[in-house]
PDB file of C-alpha atoms in Angstrom:
ATOM      1  CA  MET A   1     -16.647  -1.149  -1.836  1.00  0.00           C
ATOM      2  CA  SER A   2     -18.768  -3.496  -3.960  1.00  0.00           C
ATOM      3  CA  SER A   3     -19.826  -2.055  -7.296  1.00  0.00           C
ATOM      4  CA  GLU A   4     -23.370  -3.026  -6.352  1.00  0.00           C
ATOM      5  CA  MET A   5     -23.442  -0.778  -3.287  1.00  0.00           C
ATOM      6  CA  ILE A   6     -23.864   2.976  -3.092  1.00  0.00           C
ATOM      7  CA  ILE A   7     -23.796   5.348  -0.142  1.00  0.00           C
ATOM      8  CA  ARG A   8     -26.231   8.239  -0.378  1.00  0.00           C
ATOM      9  CA  ARG A   9     -27.997  10.775   1.816  1.00  0.00           C
ATOM     10  CA  TYR A  10     -30.945   9.584   3.872  1.00  0.00           C
ATOM     11  CA  ARG A  11     -34.310  10.635   2.430  1.00  0.00           C
ATOM     12  CA  ALA A  12     -37.637  11.019   4.218  1.00  0.00           C
ATOM     13  CA  SER A  13     -38.989   8.193   2.067  1.00  0.00           C
ATOM     14  CA  ASP A  14     -36.443   5.862   3.721  1.00  0.00           C
ATOM     15  CA  GLN A  15     -37.991   6.281   7.168  1.00  0.00           C
ATOM     16  CA  ASP A  16     -40.040   3.081   7.398  1.00  0.00           C
ATOM     17  CA  VAL A  17     -37.402   0.747   5.996  1.00  0.00           C
ATOM     18  CA  VAL A  18     -34.622   2.380   8.013  1.00  0.00           C
ATOM     19  CA  THR A  19     -36.643   2.188  11.229  1.00  0.00           C
ATOM     20  CA  ASP A  20     -37.291  -1.517  10.637  1.00  0.00           C
ATOM     21  CA  LEU A  21     -33.631  -2.132   9.813  1.00  0.00           C
ATOM     22  CA  TRP A  22     -32.475  -0.235  12.883  1.00  0.00           C
ATOM     23  CA  SER A  23     -34.898  -2.069  15.171  1.00  0.00           C
ATOM     24  CA  ARG A  24     -33.855  -5.523  13.928  1.00  0.00           C
ATOM     25  CA  ALA A  25     -30.147  -4.716  14.094  1.00  0.00           C
ATOM     26  CA  VAL A  26     -30.145  -3.286  17.621  1.00  0.00           C
ATOM     27  CA  GLN A  27     -32.302  -6.088  19.009  1.00  0.00           C
ATOM     28  CA  ARG A  28     -29.618  -8.468  17.793  1.00  0.00           C
ATOM     29  CA  ALA A  29     -26.777  -6.316  19.141  1.00  0.00           C
ATOM     30  CA  HIS A  30     -28.364  -5.396  22.494  1.00  0.00           C
ATOM     31  CA  PRO A  31     -30.262  -8.372  23.916  1.00  0.00           C
ATOM     32  CA  PHE A  32     -29.433  -6.996  27.372  1.00  0.00           C
ATOM     33  CA  LEU A  33     -31.663  -3.940  26.779  1.00  0.00           C
ATOM     34  CA  GLY A  34     -35.270  -5.011  27.266  1.00  0.00           C
ATOM     35  CA  GLU A  35     -36.787  -1.814  25.891  1.00  0.00           C
ATOM     36  CA  GLU A  36     -35.470  -2.655  22.449  1.00  0.00           C
ATOM     37  CA  ASP A  37     -37.553  -5.831  22.419  1.00  0.00           C
ATOM     38  CA  ARG A  38     -40.579  -3.553  22.810  1.00  0.00           C
ATOM     39  CA  GLY A  39     -39.428  -1.311  19.953  1.00  0.00           C
ATOM     40  CA  GLU A  40     -38.812   1.712  22.183  1.00  0.00           C
ATOM     41  CA  ARG A  41     -35.477   2.483  20.563  1.00  0.00           C
ATOM     42  CA  ALA A  42     -37.084   2.309  17.126  1.00  0.00           C
ATOM     43  CA  ARG A  43     -39.642   4.872  18.266  1.00  0.00           C
ATOM     44  CA  ILE A  44     -36.883   7.184  19.469  1.00  0.00           C
ATOM     45  CA  LEU A  45     -35.090   6.818  16.170  1.00  0.00           C
ATOM     46  CA  ARG A  46     -38.206   7.613  14.168  1.00  0.00           C
ATOM     47  CA  GLU A  47     -39.421  10.531  16.253  1.00  0.00           C
ATOM     48  CA  ALA A  48     -36.097  12.102  17.171  1.00  0.00           C
ATOM     49  CA  ASP A  49     -33.003  10.908  15.353  1.00  0.00           C
ATOM     50  CA  LEU A  50     -34.436  10.981  11.823  1.00  0.00           C
ATOM     51  CA  VAL A  51     -37.059  13.707  12.149  1.00  0.00           C
ATOM     52  CA  ARG A  52     -36.164  16.292  14.771  1.00  0.00           C
ATOM     53  CA  ALA A  53     -32.364  16.104  14.847  1.00  0.00           C
ATOM     54  CA  GLU A  54     -31.721  19.033  12.542  1.00  0.00           C
ATOM     55  CA  ASN A  55     -27.980  18.852  13.139  1.00  0.00           C
ATOM     56  CA  ALA A  56     -27.733  15.182  12.248  1.00  0.00           C
ATOM     57  CA  GLU A  57     -26.170  14.015   9.005  1.00  0.00           C
ATOM     58  CA  ASN A  58     -27.699  10.716   7.965  1.00  0.00           C
ATOM     59  CA  TRP A  59     -26.501   8.382   5.220  1.00  0.00           C
ATOM     60  CA  VAL A  60     -27.708   5.027   3.984  1.00  0.00           C
ATOM     61  CA  ALA A  61     -25.972   2.167   2.181  1.00  0.00           C
ATOM     62  CA  GLU A  62     -28.042   0.771  -0.656  1.00  0.00           C
ATOM     63  CA  ARG A  63     -27.442  -2.481  -2.504  1.00  0.00           C
ATOM     64  CA  GLU A  64     -29.492  -3.543  -5.518  1.00  0.00           C
ATOM     65  CA  GLY A  65     -32.147  -0.996  -4.629  1.00  0.00           C
ATOM     66  CA  SER A  66     -32.487  -2.047  -0.968  1.00  0.00           C
ATOM     67  CA  VAL A  67     -31.279  -0.084   2.046  1.00  0.00           C
ATOM     68  CA  VAL A  68     -28.887  -2.321   4.003  1.00  0.00           C
ATOM     69  CA  GLY A  69     -27.117   0.135   6.312  1.00  0.00           C
ATOM     70  CA  LEU A  70     -27.540   3.410   8.180  1.00  0.00           C
ATOM     71  CA  LEU A  71     -24.946   5.922   9.356  1.00  0.00           C
ATOM     72  CA  GLY A  72     -25.840   8.898  11.541  1.00  0.00           C
ATOM     73  CA  LEU A  73     -23.200  11.567  12.108  1.00  0.00           C
ATOM     74  CA  LEU A  74     -23.177  14.333  14.692  1.00  0.00           C
ATOM     75  CA  PRO A  75     -20.408  16.942  14.313  1.00  0.00           C
ATOM     76  CA  GLY A  76     -18.331  16.691  17.467  1.00  0.00           C
ATOM     77  CA  GLY A  77     -20.829  14.255  18.988  1.00  0.00           C
ATOM     78  CA  THR A  78     -20.802  10.571  19.808  1.00  0.00           C
ATOM     79  CA  GLY A  79     -22.477   7.249  19.995  1.00  0.00           C
ATOM     80  CA  GLU A  80     -25.043   4.975  21.453  1.00  0.00           C
ATOM     81  CA  GLY A  81     -25.798   6.876  24.629  1.00  0.00           C
ATOM     82  CA  SER A  82     -27.407  10.279  25.018  1.00  0.00           C
ATOM     83  CA  GLY A  83     -24.897  12.122  27.225  1.00  0.00           C
ATOM     84  CA  GLU A  84     -22.124  14.587  26.516  1.00  0.00           C
ATOM     85  CA  ALA A  85     -19.779  13.712  23.700  1.00  0.00           C
ATOM     86  CA  PRO A  86     -16.582  12.160  25.057  1.00  0.00           C
ATOM     87  CA  GLY A  87     -15.119  12.801  21.638  1.00  0.00           C
ATOM     88  CA  ALA A  88     -15.760  16.524  21.713  1.00  0.00           C
ATOM     89  CA  GLY A  89     -13.448  18.211  19.281  1.00  0.00           C
ATOM     90  CA  ALA A  90     -13.409  15.188  16.943  1.00  0.00           C
ATOM     91  CA  GLY A  91     -14.290  15.690  13.307  1.00  0.00           C
ATOM     92  CA  ALA A  92     -17.619  13.946  13.804  1.00  0.00           C
ATOM     93  CA  GLY A  93     -19.389  11.648  16.207  1.00  0.00           C
ATOM     94  CA  VAL A  94     -20.936   8.441  14.947  1.00  0.00           C
ATOM     95  CA  GLY A  95     -24.415   8.763  16.394  1.00  0.00           C
ATOM     96  CA  GLY A  96     -25.505   5.434  14.943  1.00  0.00           C
ATOM     97  CA  LEU A  97     -24.118   2.737  12.672  1.00  0.00           C
ATOM     98  CA  VAL A  98     -26.314  -0.242  11.879  1.00  0.00           C
ATOM     99  CA  VAL A  99     -26.294  -2.876   9.155  1.00  0.00           C
ATOM    100  CA  ALA A 100     -29.180  -5.178   8.317  1.00  0.00           C
ATOM    101  CA  PRO A 101     -28.581  -8.535  10.067  1.00  0.00           C
ATOM    102  CA  GLU A 102     -28.791 -10.419   6.779  1.00  0.00           C
ATOM    103  CA  ALA A 103     -26.129  -8.150   5.240  1.00  0.00           C
ATOM    104  CA  GLN A 104     -23.619  -8.139   8.089  1.00  0.00           C
ATOM    105  CA  GLY A 105     -20.101  -9.379   7.387  1.00  0.00           C
ATOM    106  CA  GLY A 106     -20.009  -7.951   3.876  1.00  0.00           C
ATOM    107  CA  GLY A 107     -17.983  -4.801   4.560  1.00  0.00           C
ATOM    108  CA  ILE A 108     -20.939  -2.398   4.649  1.00  0.00           C
ATOM    109  CA  GLY A 109     -20.207  -1.062   8.128  1.00  0.00           C
ATOM    110  CA  ARG A 110     -16.544  -0.527   7.264  1.00  0.00           C
ATOM    111  CA  GLU A 111     -17.409   1.363   4.088  1.00  0.00           C
ATOM    112  CA  LEU A 112     -19.871   3.580   5.943  1.00  0.00           C
ATOM    113  CA  LEU A 113     -17.190   4.410   8.523  1.00  0.00           C
ATOM    114  CA  GLU A 114     -14.639   5.213   5.835  1.00  0.00           C
ATOM    115  CA  HIS A 115     -17.219   7.415   4.141  1.00  0.00           C
ATOM    116  CA  ALA A 116     -17.610   9.316   7.413  1.00  0.00           C
ATOM    117  CA  ALA A 117     -13.836   9.630   7.743  1.00  0.00           C
ATOM    118  CA  SER A 118     -13.516  10.916   4.186  1.00  0.00           C
ATOM    119  CA  LEU A 119     -15.976  13.684   5.027  1.00  0.00           C
ATOM    120  CA  HIS A 120     -14.917  14.604   8.560  1.00  0.00           C
ATOM    121  CA  GLY A 121     -11.563  13.010   9.398  1.00  0.00           C
ATOM    122  CA  ALA A 122     -11.406  11.997  13.065  1.00  0.00           C
ATOM    123  CA  LEU A 123     -14.325   9.983  14.450  1.00  0.00           C
ATOM    124  CA  ALA A 124     -15.685   9.360  17.940  1.00  0.00           C
ATOM    125  CA  LEU A 125     -18.493   7.177  19.244  1.00  0.00           C
ATOM    126  CA  GLU A 126     -19.834   5.258  22.201  1.00  0.00           C
ATOM    127  CA  VAL A 127     -20.628   1.550  22.357  1.00  0.00           C
ATOM    128  CA  PHE A 128     -22.295  -0.458  25.095  1.00  0.00           C
ATOM    129  CA  GLU A 129     -19.801  -2.577  26.999  1.00  0.00           C
ATOM    130  CA  GLY A 130     -22.097  -5.558  26.530  1.00  0.00           C
ATOM    131  CA  ASN A 131     -22.051  -5.253  22.747  1.00  0.00           C
ATOM    132  CA  GLY A 132     -19.030  -7.468  22.157  1.00  0.00           C
ATOM    133  CA  THR A 133     -19.591  -7.782  18.423  1.00  0.00           C
ATOM    134  CA  ALA A 134     -19.507  -4.010  17.925  1.00  0.00           C
ATOM    135  CA  ARG A 135     -16.482  -3.606  20.191  1.00  0.00           C
ATOM    136  CA  ARG A 136     -14.513  -6.147  18.152  1.00  0.00           C
ATOM    137  CA  PHE A 137     -15.618  -4.533  14.902  1.00  0.00           C
ATOM    138  CA  PHE A 138     -14.521  -1.045  15.941  1.00  0.00           C
ATOM    139  CA  ALA A 139     -11.208  -2.383  17.260  1.00  0.00           C
ATOM    140  CA  ARG A 140     -10.531  -3.874  13.821  1.00  0.00           C
ATOM    141  CA  GLN A 141     -11.286  -0.475  12.290  1.00  0.00           C
ATOM    142  CA  GLY A 142      -8.607   1.199  14.420  1.00  0.00           C
ATOM    143  CA  PHE A 143     -10.699   2.702  17.250  1.00  0.00           C
ATOM    144  CA  THR A 144      -9.232   2.895  20.736  1.00  0.00           C
ATOM    145  CA  GLU A 145     -10.850   3.408  24.119  1.00  0.00           C
ATOM    146  CA  ARG A 146     -10.966   6.942  25.458  1.00  0.00           C
ATOM    147  CA  GLY A 147     -13.180   6.682  28.509  1.00  0.00           C
ATOM    148  CA  ARG A 148     -16.221   5.114  30.156  1.00  0.00           C
ATOM    149  CA  ARG A 149     -19.472   6.207  31.707  1.00  0.00           C
ATOM    150  CA  THR A 150     -22.839   4.799  32.740  1.00  0.00           C
ATOM    151  CA  ASP A 151     -25.768   5.432  30.430  1.00  0.00           C
ATOM    152  CA  GLU A 152     -28.374   7.325  32.460  1.00  0.00           C
ATOM    153  CA  GLU A 153     -31.279   5.880  30.490  1.00  0.00           C
ATOM    154  CA  THR A 154     -30.410   2.181  30.742  1.00  0.00           C
ATOM    155  CA  GLY A 155     -27.905   1.957  33.590  1.00  0.00           C
ATOM    156  CA  HIS A 156     -25.510   0.020  31.371  1.00  0.00           C
ATOM    157  CA  PRO A 157     -21.839   1.008  30.938  1.00  0.00           C
ATOM    158  CA  LEU A 158     -20.792   2.766  27.747  1.00  0.00           C
ATOM    159  CA  ILE A 159     -17.267   2.841  26.314  1.00  0.00           C
ATOM    160  CA  ALA A 160     -16.093   5.941  24.455  1.00  0.00           C
ATOM    161  CA  LEU A 161     -13.991   5.158  21.385  1.00  0.00           C
ATOM    162  CA  GLU A 162     -12.082   7.385  18.996  1.00  0.00           C
ATOM    163  CA  ARG A 163     -10.020   7.169  15.831  1.00  0.00           C
ATOM    164  CA  ALA A 164      -7.674   9.806  14.442  1.00  0.00           C
ATOM    165  CA  ALA A 165      -8.237  11.183  10.966  1.00  0.00           C
ATOM    166  CA  PRO A 166      -6.749   8.859   8.358  1.00  0.00           C
ATOM    167  CA  LEU A 167      -3.532   9.779   6.625  1.00  0.00           C
ATOM    168  CA  LYS A 168      -4.272  10.872   3.061  1.00  0.00           C
ATOM    169  CA  SER A 169      -2.055   9.907   0.180  1.00  0.00           C
ATOM    170  CA  VAL A 170      -2.097   9.499  -3.594  1.00  0.00           C
ATOM    171  CA  SER A 171      -0.610   6.685  -5.650  1.00  0.00           C
ATOM    172  CA  TRP A 172       0.042   5.833  -9.276  1.00  0.00           C
ATOM    173  CA  LEU A 173      -0.924   2.509 -10.803  1.00  0.00           C
ATOM    174  CA  HIS A 174       1.440   1.560 -13.587  1.00  0.00           C
ATOM    175  CA  VAL A 175       1.356  -2.034 -14.811  1.00  0.00           C
ATOM    176  CA  ARG A 176       3.861  -3.430 -17.321  1.00  0.00           C
ATOM    177  CA  ASP A 177       3.537  -7.001 -18.569  1.00  0.00           C
ATOM    178  CA  GLY A 178       1.250  -7.826 -15.657  1.00  0.00           C
ATOM    179  CA  ARG A 179       3.629  -6.411 -13.036  1.00  0.00           C
ATOM    180  CA  LEU A 180       3.030  -3.405 -10.784  1.00  0.00           C
ATOM    181  CA  LEU A 181       5.552  -0.565 -10.496  1.00  0.00           C
ATOM    182  CA  SER A 182       6.707  -0.005  -6.902  1.00  0.00           C
ATOM    183  CA  VAL A 183       9.369   2.106  -5.199  1.00  0.00           C
ATOM    184  CA  ARG A 184      11.522   1.806  -2.073  1.00  0.00           C
ATOM    185  CA  THR A 185      12.708   4.812  -0.120  1.00  0.00           C
ATOM    186  CA  ARG A 186      16.231   4.987   1.290  1.00  0.00           C
ATOM    187  CA  GLY A 187      16.637   3.306   4.678  1.00  0.00           C
ATOM    188  CA  ASN A 188      13.455   1.280   4.203  1.00  0.00           C
ATOM    189  CA  ASP A 189      13.099  -2.349   3.141  1.00  0.00           C
ATOM    190  CA  THR A 190       9.399  -2.088   2.191  1.00  0.00           C
ATOM    191  CA  PHE A 191       8.159  -1.080  -1.244  1.00  0.00           C
ATOM    192  CA  TYR A 192       5.288   1.354  -1.815  1.00  0.00           C
ATOM    193  CA  LEU A 193       3.338   2.571  -4.788  1.00  0.00           C
ATOM    194  CA  PRO A 194       4.773   5.696  -6.429  1.00  0.00           C
ATOM    195  CA  GLY A 195       3.166   8.766  -4.889  1.00  0.00           C
ATOM    196  CA  GLY A 196       2.905  10.286  -1.451  1.00  0.00           C
ATOM    197  CA  LYS A 197       1.217  12.884   0.697  1.00  0.00           C
ATOM    198  CA  TYR A 198      -0.434  16.139  -0.265  1.00  0.00           C
ATOM    199  CA  GLU A 199       1.199  19.510   0.230  1.00  0.00           C
ATOM    200  CA  ALA A 200      -0.835  22.499   1.335  1.00  0.00           C
ATOM    201  CA  GLY A 201      -3.277  23.685  -1.301  1.00  0.00           C
ATOM    202  CA  GLU A 202      -2.736  20.769  -3.670  1.00  0.00           C
ATOM    203  CA  THR A 203      -5.437  18.715  -5.304  1.00  0.00           C
ATOM    204  CA  ALA A 204      -4.945  14.959  -5.425  1.00  0.00           C
ATOM    205  CA  ARG A 205      -3.848  15.057  -9.064  1.00  0.00           C
ATOM    206  CA  GLU A 206      -1.456  17.934  -8.442  1.00  0.00           C
ATOM    207  CA  ALA A 207       0.094  16.079  -5.509  1.00  0.00           C
ATOM    208  CA  LEU A 208       0.597  12.932  -7.558  1.00  0.00           C
ATOM    209  CA  SER A 209       2.030  14.754 -10.568  1.00  0.00           C
ATOM    210  CA  ARG A 210       4.571  16.448  -8.274  1.00  0.00           C
ATOM    211  CA  GLU A 211       5.454  13.213  -6.457  1.00  0.00           C
ATOM    212  CA  LEU A 212       6.078  11.336  -9.702  1.00  0.00           C
ATOM    213  CA  ARG A 213       8.418  14.078 -10.857  1.00  0.00           C
ATOM    214  CA  GLU A 214      10.304  14.134  -7.543  1.00  0.00           C
ATOM    215  CA  GLU A 215      10.458  10.377  -7.023  1.00  0.00           C
ATOM    216  CA  LEU A 216      11.019   9.042 -10.528  1.00  0.00           C
ATOM    217  CA  GLY A 217      11.710  12.012 -12.785  1.00  0.00           C
ATOM    218  CA  LEU A 218       8.470  11.390 -14.682  1.00  0.00           C
ATOM    219  CA  VAL A 219       6.412  14.145 -16.264  1.00  0.00           C
ATOM    220  CA  VAL A 220       2.753  13.170 -15.928  1.00  0.00           C
ATOM    221  CA  PRO A 221       0.396  16.107 -16.569  1.00  0.00           C
ATOM    222  CA  VAL A 222      -2.454  16.551 -14.119  1.00  0.00           C
ATOM    223  CA  GLU A 223      -5.031  16.294 -16.890  1.00  0.00           C
ATOM    224  CA  ASP A 224      -3.724  12.829 -17.854  1.00  0.00           C
ATOM    225  CA  LEU A 225      -4.484  11.321 -14.450  1.00  0.00           C
ATOM    226  CA  SER A 226      -7.785   9.511 -13.845  1.00  0.00           C
ATOM    227  CA  GLU A 227      -8.973   8.333 -10.429  1.00  0.00           C
ATOM    228  CA  ALA A 228      -9.237   4.541 -10.345  1.00  0.00           C
ATOM    229  CA  PHE A 229     -10.342   3.749  -6.785  1.00  0.00           C
ATOM    230  CA  VAL A 230      -9.710   4.520  -3.116  1.00  0.00           C
ATOM    231  CA  ILE A 231      -8.021   2.093  -0.710  1.00  0.00           C
ATOM    232  CA  HIS A 232      -8.603   2.092   3.065  1.00  0.00           C
ATOM    233  CA  ASP A 233      -6.042   0.215   5.148  1.00  0.00           C
ATOM    234  CA  VAL A 234      -3.588   0.490   8.036  1.00  0.00           C
ATOM    235  CA  ALA A 235      -0.708   2.840   7.219  1.00  0.00           C
ATOM    236  CA  HIS A 236       2.608   0.968   7.279  1.00  0.00           C
ATOM    237  CA  GLY A 237       4.854   1.970  10.185  1.00  0.00           C
ATOM    238  CA  LYS A 238       2.370   4.481  11.658  1.00  0.00           C
ATOM    239  CA  ASN A 239       1.306   2.645  14.837  1.00  0.00           C
ATOM    240  CA  GLY A 240      -2.071   1.553  13.533  1.00  0.00           C
ATOM    241  CA  ARG A 241      -3.062   4.879  11.964  1.00  0.00           C
ATOM    242  CA  ARG A 242      -5.548   4.436   9.137  1.00  0.00           C
ATOM    243  CA  LEU A 243      -4.711   5.296   5.536  1.00  0.00           C
ATOM    244  CA  ARG A 244      -6.916   6.681   2.790  1.00  0.00           C
ATOM    245  CA  MET A 245      -5.059   6.202  -0.479  1.00  0.00           C
ATOM    246  CA  THR A 246      -6.512   7.537  -3.724  1.00  0.00           C
ATOM    247  CA  CYS A 247      -5.133   5.622  -6.702  1.00  0.00           C
ATOM    248  CA  PHE A 248      -4.820   7.000 -10.222  1.00  0.00           C
ATOM    249  CA  THR A 249      -4.073   5.648 -13.664  1.00  0.00           C
ATOM    250  CA  GLY A 250      -3.009   7.500 -16.810  1.00  0.00           C
ATOM    251  CA  GLY A 251       0.105   9.100 -18.197  1.00  0.00           C
ATOM    252  CA  PRO A 252       2.727   7.599 -20.487  1.00  0.00           C
ATOM    253  CA  GLN A 253       3.040   3.839 -20.813  1.00  0.00           C
ATOM    254  CA  ASP A 254       6.641   3.761 -22.025  1.00  0.00           C
ATOM    255  CA  ILE A 255       8.578   5.191 -19.097  1.00  0.00           C
ATOM    256  CA  ALA A 256      12.213   5.270 -18.016  1.00  0.00           C
ATOM    257  CA  PRO A 257      12.142   6.036 -14.280  1.00  0.00           C
ATOM    258  CA  VAL A 258      15.116   7.771 -12.695  1.00  0.00           C
ATOM    259  CA  PRO A 259      15.127   7.419  -8.874  1.00  0.00           C
ATOM    260  CA  GLY A 260      15.039  10.772  -7.102  1.00  0.00           C
ATOM    261  CA  ARG A 261      16.841  11.821  -3.956  1.00  0.00           C
ATOM    262  CA  GLU A 262      14.633   9.831  -1.549  1.00  0.00           C
ATOM    263  CA  ILE A 263      14.158   6.745  -3.727  1.00  0.00           C
ATOM    264  CA  ALA A 264      16.650   3.881  -3.385  1.00  0.00           C
ATOM    265  CA  GLU A 265      15.200   1.740  -6.190  1.00  0.00           C
ATOM    266  CA  PHE A 266      12.134   0.882  -8.205  1.00  0.00           C
ATOM    267  CA  ALA A 267      10.837  -2.494  -9.382  1.00  0.00           C
ATOM    268  CA  TRP A 268       7.909  -4.181 -11.098  1.00  0.00           C
ATOM    269  CA  PHE A 269       6.294  -6.906  -8.981  1.00  0.00           C
ATOM    270  CA  ASP A 270       3.863  -9.680  -9.785  1.00  0.00           C
ATOM    271  CA  ARG A 271       1.076 -10.661  -7.414  1.00  0.00           C
ATOM    272  CA  GLN A 272       3.162 -12.826  -5.109  1.00  0.00           C
ATOM    273  CA  GLU A 273       6.155 -10.475  -4.965  1.00  0.00           C
ATOM    274  CA  ALA A 274       3.918  -7.492  -4.211  1.00  0.00           C
ATOM    275  CA  ARG A 275       2.352  -9.281  -1.271  1.00  0.00           C
ATOM    276  CA  GLU A 276       5.719 -10.355   0.108  1.00  0.00           C
ATOM    277  CA  ARG A 277       7.693  -7.145  -0.308  1.00  0.00           C
ATOM    278  CA  CYS A 278       5.200  -4.271  -0.257  1.00  0.00           C
ATOM    279  CA  ALA A 279       3.167  -2.274   2.256  1.00  0.00           C
ATOM    280  CA  PRO A 280      -0.207  -3.720   3.420  1.00  0.00           C
ATOM    281  CA  ALA A 281      -2.344  -1.571   1.103  1.00  0.00           C
ATOM    282  CA  HIS A 282      -0.638  -3.242  -1.871  1.00  0.00           C
ATOM    283  CA  SER A 283      -2.682  -6.407  -1.379  1.00  0.00           C
ATOM    284  CA  GLN A 284      -5.920  -4.499  -1.832  1.00  0.00           C
ATOM    285  CA  VAL A 285      -4.525  -2.719  -4.884  1.00  0.00           C
ATOM    286  CA  VAL A 286      -3.390  -5.969  -6.461  1.00  0.00           C
ATOM    287  CA  ASN A 287      -6.788  -7.565  -5.818  1.00  0.00           C
ATOM    288  CA  ARG A 288      -8.519  -4.643  -7.530  1.00  0.00           C
ATOM    289  CA  LEU A 289      -6.183  -4.791 -10.509  1.00  0.00           C
ATOM    290  CA  ILE A 290      -6.721  -8.545 -10.846  1.00  0.00           C
ATOM    291  CA  ALA A 291     -10.480  -8.037 -10.724  1.00  0.00           C
ATOM    292  CA  GLN A 292     -10.140  -5.424 -13.479  1.00  0.00           C
ATOM    293  CA  GLY A 293      -8.088  -7.808 -15.598  1.00  0.00           C
ATOM    294  CA  ARG A 294      -4.963  -5.617 -15.432  1.00  0.00           C
ATOM    295  CA  MET A 295      -2.865  -8.166 -13.550  1.00  0.00           C
ATOM    296  CA  PRO A 296      -2.934 -11.969 -13.733  1.00  0.00           C
ATOM    297  CA  GLY A 297      -4.570 -13.740 -10.819  1.00  0.00           C
TER     298      GLY A 297
END
């Protein structure tokens, strides 16, 4: 996420700007729905979605003091239509996701979706079949089709989409002489960042401290670990499942790793080597570290 953008709860004072944003965005996305040209959908949003929907959970993306995106979540609910939730049982339904037309293409929609996933896990929604831009966007974010129905209000077909909860992992960022520490598990030719998955009841720092001990024989106290950033990507070798990887820095700088039972080898990679030999999320990590001046570009 850009350092200039924040995601926060919707406030009543946002109503006018959000209604305008929503109206402009859906007119662009749904030219096949005439009522949106008359602002009918904006009226519904104002009078129902943002005022009366007590069970809704609304968030906005704000950049440089201006609201540029809106996310509406409905626990167990779904998308653009008004019928039953095809994604019933999902962590949350995306009741609405819109980005200001002038801000589209900058990753705002993706960050809002990942924010929803971080809160609720699995997501479900509906999108009009005629909204090709949205369908392509959600496909890139890992959503798959679950079913179809006809929207009673408009008569247009709706497609139900869903995405499983992302896999959650923790990773350690250790850079030596501009090179990033990576590990390879036995029977695998791809390198990953040191770390792994949570065990029941663990915090992120506790999980990482344990993984570093098991993988590399390193003692890194929980209190020495500081969260650096979170990476969202496709999990390597998991059939398109999304990954939410929380990355930490801290701990000793002078280390002598000793590969544990599951680790075949460790190595320090520069930018090019990391991109050639490591899992997809590595590229995002390397880009962040370059931007922070911790690795050469």
